[in-house]
Amino acid sequence: MLSKLFEGLYLKIFVNIIIYRSKSVVYVEVCNKDKVLESIEESFDSASLNAKMYKFIKSYKDESPFHYISILDTSVSQGAAPTCKSKETSLFFDSGTSKQLCYADRWTYYTSNPDLHLLQKEYGSLGLDFVFSPFVILAKFFKDKINTHMSMYILIEDSFLSLTVFDHSELLFAEHLDMDPNKDSDDLLMDDGSMQNLEFELESSVNLDDIDVEDDIGELDDFGDIEDLDDFEDIDEFSEIKEEEEDFIEEEDEEYQTKDSEGFNEDYKRFLLIKNSLNHFYKDDKYKSQFVESVYIADGVGISSDLKRYLEEEMFLSVFVRRIDLSVEVCELAKAELK
C-alpha cells in the first residue's frame, strides 16, 4: 500500500532495448500514471552495450526510482512447445538447460539459461527487469486471428524469425529460426575496444563463475509472471479492430516496395527458412500436422514484397503482412507486467 503511494509521486520510466545485427535501438517512455509524457527513440551503432548507450539509458533511469528496463530475448536457443505438461515438454527442448513458462495454460515458451546469464552480465550495471519472448509478442500481436483462425504466424526480426502454427488458440508448432546460423556467438558480447571506453566497470555486475543459476534467473521478473499477461486487456490494435483479410492486402500494397539486391537476398533466405520449417511441421510425427493455407506476418524490419510473392507463388499460401514496432510492443508488455 505504501509502495503504491510513493509510486504515484514519481514518474515511471520504461526503457526498452531491441538488438539488431549491427545496432541497438533504445525506446524510452516517460509516464505519469497512465499518461505518456514523452517518448524517445535512439539508435546506437553497436549490437552490445557501449558507453554512449549506457550514458543515454542512465540519464533516464536516474530521473525516477521507478524505472524498468526491458529487452527482447536474443537467445538463439529459444522456442515454444505445444504443451504445458512437464513430461511432454522434454520431447521439444531440454528443460535442464532452459528457463520455461506456460502461456495461458496452453503452451510453453522457453529460452536458454546460459544466454540469460550473458544478458545479465552485459546489462548488470544498469539492471535488467524483463526479458520478453518474441513468441509472447507474436501471440499478443495476432491474438484475434490466433483465436479464430488456423494459420501460420511469423514474427520477422533483423536476425531471426519466430514461426508458429496455431489452430484456434492451440499451438501446433513453433520454431525459432536464425538468419545466420554460422555467425560467431561471440558477436553477441561486447568487444574489447568498446570495453575500454566504458565509464563503468562491468566486472562489478555479474561474474559468470559466481552465478547461481536458480537465483539469478529468478531475478528476471518477466520469466516469473509473463504468463499472466493473457488476463490483461489486449495491447495490440487487432483486439479492438476486427480487420478483414482485404485490409491486410490493401495496406501491404501501399507500404511495401521491392528493395535492392541485398533485400532480395534477405527475403529469399527468409523464404527458404519458412519453407523448410513448414516441411518440418508436416513430416515430424510429434506434431499434430494440418495443412496450412494462410500466413500472417508481423514485419519488424521492413521486408520487401518479394517474400510475399515467394510464399504465394512457390508455396501457394495466402499471405498477409502488417508492420510491427518491436520497441513499442516490448514497452506495452512491460506496462502490463506492472498492472
PDB file of N, CA, C and O in Angstrom, residues 65-92:
ATOM      1  N   PRO A  65      13.066   6.630  -9.330  1.00  0.00           N
ATOM      2  CA  PRO A  65      13.363   5.300  -8.772  1.00  0.00           C
ATOM      3  C   PRO A  65      12.483   4.219  -9.383  1.00  0.00           C
ATOM      4  O   PRO A  65      12.781   3.029  -9.246  1.00  0.00           O
ATOM      5  N   PHE A  66      11.414   4.634 -10.056  1.00  0.00           N
ATOM      6  CA  PHE A  66      10.520   3.664 -10.694  1.00  0.00           C
ATOM      7  C   PHE A  66      10.856   3.589 -12.183  1.00  0.00           C
ATOM      8  O   PHE A  66      10.193   4.179 -13.034  1.00  0.00           O
ATOM      9  N   HIS A  67      11.943   2.906 -12.466  1.00  0.00           N
ATOM     10  CA  HIS A  67      12.378   2.708 -13.846  1.00  0.00           C
ATOM     11  C   HIS A  67      12.431   1.209 -14.131  1.00  0.00           C
ATOM     12  O   HIS A  67      12.736   0.408 -13.242  1.00  0.00           O
ATOM     13  N   TYR A  68      12.137   0.857 -15.361  1.00  0.00           N
ATOM     14  CA  TYR A  68      12.026  -0.549 -15.742  1.00  0.00           C
ATOM     15  C   TYR A  68      12.723  -0.757 -17.083  1.00  0.00           C
ATOM     16  O   TYR A  68      12.380  -0.123 -18.076  1.00  0.00           O
ATOM     17  N   ILE A  69      13.710  -1.635 -17.083  1.00  0.00           N
ATOM     18  CA  ILE A  69      14.499  -1.893 -18.283  1.00  0.00           C
ATOM     19  C   ILE A  69      14.117  -3.254 -18.845  1.00  0.00           C
ATOM     20  O   ILE A  69      14.184  -4.269 -18.149  1.00  0.00           O
ATOM     21  N   SER A  70      13.706  -3.257 -20.109  1.00  0.00           N
ATOM     22  CA  SER A  70      13.245  -4.473 -20.773  1.00  0.00           C
ATOM     23  C   SER A  70      14.062  -4.716 -22.029  1.00  0.00           C
ATOM     24  O   SER A  70      14.559  -3.777 -22.658  1.00  0.00           O
ATOM     25  N   ILE A  71      14.160  -5.971 -22.416  1.00  0.00           N
ATOM     26  CA  ILE A  71      14.874  -6.328 -23.630  1.00  0.00           C
ATOM     27  C   ILE A  71      14.149  -7.478 -24.325  1.00  0.00           C
ATOM     28  O   ILE A  71      13.521  -8.315 -23.660  1.00  0.00           O
ATOM     29  N   LEU A  72      14.194  -7.482 -25.634  1.00  0.00           N
ATOM     30  CA  LEU A  72      13.634  -8.600 -26.397  1.00  0.00           C
ATOM     31  C   LEU A  72      14.673  -9.714 -26.433  1.00  0.00           C
ATOM     32  O   LEU A  72      15.841  -9.484 -26.766  1.00  0.00           O
ATOM     33  N   ASP A  73      14.262 -10.901 -26.071  1.00  0.00           N
ATOM     34  CA  ASP A  73      15.168 -12.037 -25.951  1.00  0.00           C
ATOM     35  C   ASP A  73      15.950 -12.261 -27.245  1.00  0.00           C
ATOM     36  O   ASP A  73      15.370 -12.344 -28.330  1.00  0.00           O
ATOM     37  N   THR A  74      17.273 -12.363 -27.116  1.00  0.00           N
ATOM     38  CA  THR A  74      18.138 -12.572 -28.276  1.00  0.00           C
ATOM     39  C   THR A  74      18.696 -13.985 -28.337  1.00  0.00           C
ATOM     40  O   THR A  74      19.544 -14.285 -29.173  1.00  0.00           O
ATOM     41  N   SER A  75      18.245 -14.853 -27.453  1.00  0.00           N
ATOM     42  CA  SER A  75      18.783 -16.208 -27.406  1.00  0.00           C
ATOM     43  C   SER A  75      18.500 -16.975 -28.690  1.00  0.00           C
ATOM     44  O   SER A  75      17.364 -16.994 -29.184  1.00  0.00           O
ATOM     45  N   VAL A  76      19.524 -17.614 -29.224  1.00  0.00           N
ATOM     46  CA  VAL A  76      19.339 -18.484 -30.383  1.00  0.00           C
ATOM     47  C   VAL A  76      18.578 -19.744 -29.965  1.00  0.00           C
ATOM     48  O   VAL A  76      17.745 -20.264 -30.713  1.00  0.00           O
ATOM     49  N   SER A  77      18.872 -20.207 -28.746  1.00  0.00           N
ATOM     50  CA  SER A  77      18.277 -21.452 -28.250  1.00  0.00           C
ATOM     51  C   SER A  77      16.993 -21.185 -27.482  1.00  0.00           C
ATOM     52  O   SER A  77      16.866 -21.496 -26.300  1.00  0.00           O
ATOM     53  N   GLN A  78      16.027 -20.580 -28.146  1.00  0.00           N
ATOM     54  CA  GLN A  78      14.717 -20.357 -27.539  1.00  0.00           C
ATOM     55  C   GLN A  78      13.652 -20.912 -28.468  1.00  0.00           C
ATOM     56  O   GLN A  78      13.906 -21.255 -29.613  1.00  0.00           O
ATOM     57  N   GLY A  79      12.439 -20.993 -27.949  1.00  0.00           N
ATOM     58  CA  GLY A  79      11.369 -21.531 -28.774  1.00  0.00           C
ATOM     59  C   GLY A  79      10.078 -21.646 -27.993  1.00  0.00           C
ATOM     60  O   GLY A  79       9.905 -21.041 -26.931  1.00  0.00           O
ATOM     61  N   ALA A  80       9.175 -22.460 -28.514  1.00  0.00           N
ATOM     62  CA  ALA A  80       7.889 -22.708 -27.875  1.00  0.00           C
ATOM     63  C   ALA A  80       7.472 -24.143 -28.173  1.00  0.00           C
ATOM     64  O   ALA A  80       7.836 -24.696 -29.217  1.00  0.00           O
ATOM     65  N   ALA A  81       6.728 -24.728 -27.255  1.00  0.00           N
ATOM     66  CA  ALA A  81       6.296 -26.118 -27.390  1.00  0.00           C
ATOM     67  C   ALA A  81       4.790 -26.201 -27.183  1.00  0.00           C
ATOM     68  O   ALA A  81       4.237 -25.479 -26.349  1.00  0.00           O
ATOM     69  N   PRO A  82       4.122 -27.095 -27.906  1.00  0.00           N
ATOM     70  CA  PRO A  82       2.651 -27.163 -27.871  1.00  0.00           C
ATOM     71  C   PRO A  82       2.088 -27.910 -26.672  1.00  0.00           C
ATOM     72  O   PRO A  82       1.120 -28.664 -26.798  1.00  0.00           O
ATOM     73  N   THR A  83       2.661 -27.714 -25.501  1.00  0.00           N
ATOM     74  CA  THR A  83       2.162 -28.372 -24.291  1.00  0.00           C
ATOM     75  C   THR A  83       2.700 -27.647 -23.073  1.00  0.00           C
ATOM     76  O   THR A  83       3.728 -26.982 -23.131  1.00  0.00           O
ATOM     77  N   CYS A  84       1.991 -27.786 -21.949  1.00  0.00           N
ATOM     78  CA  CYS A  84       2.472 -27.260 -20.673  1.00  0.00           C
ATOM     79  C   CYS A  84       2.818 -28.404 -19.712  1.00  0.00           C
ATOM     80  O   CYS A  84       3.222 -28.154 -18.578  1.00  0.00           O
ATOM     81  N   LYS A  85       2.662 -29.629 -20.159  1.00  0.00           N
ATOM     82  CA  LYS A  85       2.929 -30.786 -19.307  1.00  0.00           C
ATOM     83  C   LYS A  85       4.424 -31.083 -19.312  1.00  0.00           C
ATOM     84  O   LYS A  85       5.019 -31.311 -20.365  1.00  0.00           O
ATOM     85  N   SER A  86       5.003 -31.093 -18.114  1.00  0.00           N
ATOM     86  CA  SER A  86       6.447 -31.268 -17.997  1.00  0.00           C
ATOM     87  C   SER A  86       6.929 -32.585 -18.591  1.00  0.00           C
ATOM     88  O   SER A  86       8.035 -32.667 -19.131  1.00  0.00           O
ATOM     89  N   LYS A  87       6.108 -33.620 -18.521  1.00  0.00           N
ATOM     90  CA  LYS A  87       6.509 -34.912 -19.074  1.00  0.00           C
ATOM     91  C   LYS A  87       6.553 -34.888 -20.601  1.00  0.00           C
ATOM     92  O   LYS A  87       7.232 -35.712 -21.216  1.00  0.00           O
ATOM     93  N   GLU A  88       5.850 -33.936 -21.202  1.00  0.00           N
ATOM     94  CA  GLU A  88       5.801 -33.866 -22.654  1.00  0.00           C
ATOM     95  C   GLU A  88       6.772 -32.835 -23.239  1.00  0.00           C
ATOM     96  O   GLU A  88       7.209 -32.965 -24.385  1.00  0.00           O
ATOM     97  N   THR A  89       7.106 -31.814 -22.458  1.00  0.00           N
ATOM     98  CA  THR A  89       7.984 -30.768 -22.987  1.00  0.00           C
ATOM     99  C   THR A  89       9.363 -31.306 -23.339  1.00  0.00           C
ATOM    100  O   THR A  89      10.057 -30.746 -24.200  1.00  0.00           O
ATOM    101  N   SER A  90       9.771 -32.390 -22.693  1.00  0.00           N
ATOM    102  CA  SER A  90      11.090 -32.961 -22.977  1.00  0.00           C
ATOM    103  C   SER A  90      11.209 -33.451 -24.415  1.00  0.00           C
ATOM    104  O   SER A  90      12.314 -33.664 -24.913  1.00  0.00           O
ATOM    105  N   LEU A  91      10.078 -33.637 -25.082  1.00  0.00           N
ATOM    106  CA  LEU A  91      10.102 -34.042 -26.488  1.00  0.00           C
ATOM    107  C   LEU A  91      10.546 -32.893 -27.388  1.00  0.00           C
ATOM    108  O   LEU A  91      10.976 -33.113 -28.527  1.00  0.00           O
ATOM    109  N   PHE A  92      10.471 -31.662 -26.870  1.00  0.00           N
ATOM    110  CA  PHE A  92      10.699 -30.496 -27.704  1.00  0.00           C
ATOM    111  C   PHE A  92      11.941 -29.680 -27.328  1.00  0.00           C
ATOM    112  O   PHE A  92      12.510 -29.005 -28.175  1.00  0.00           O
TER     113      PHE A  92
END
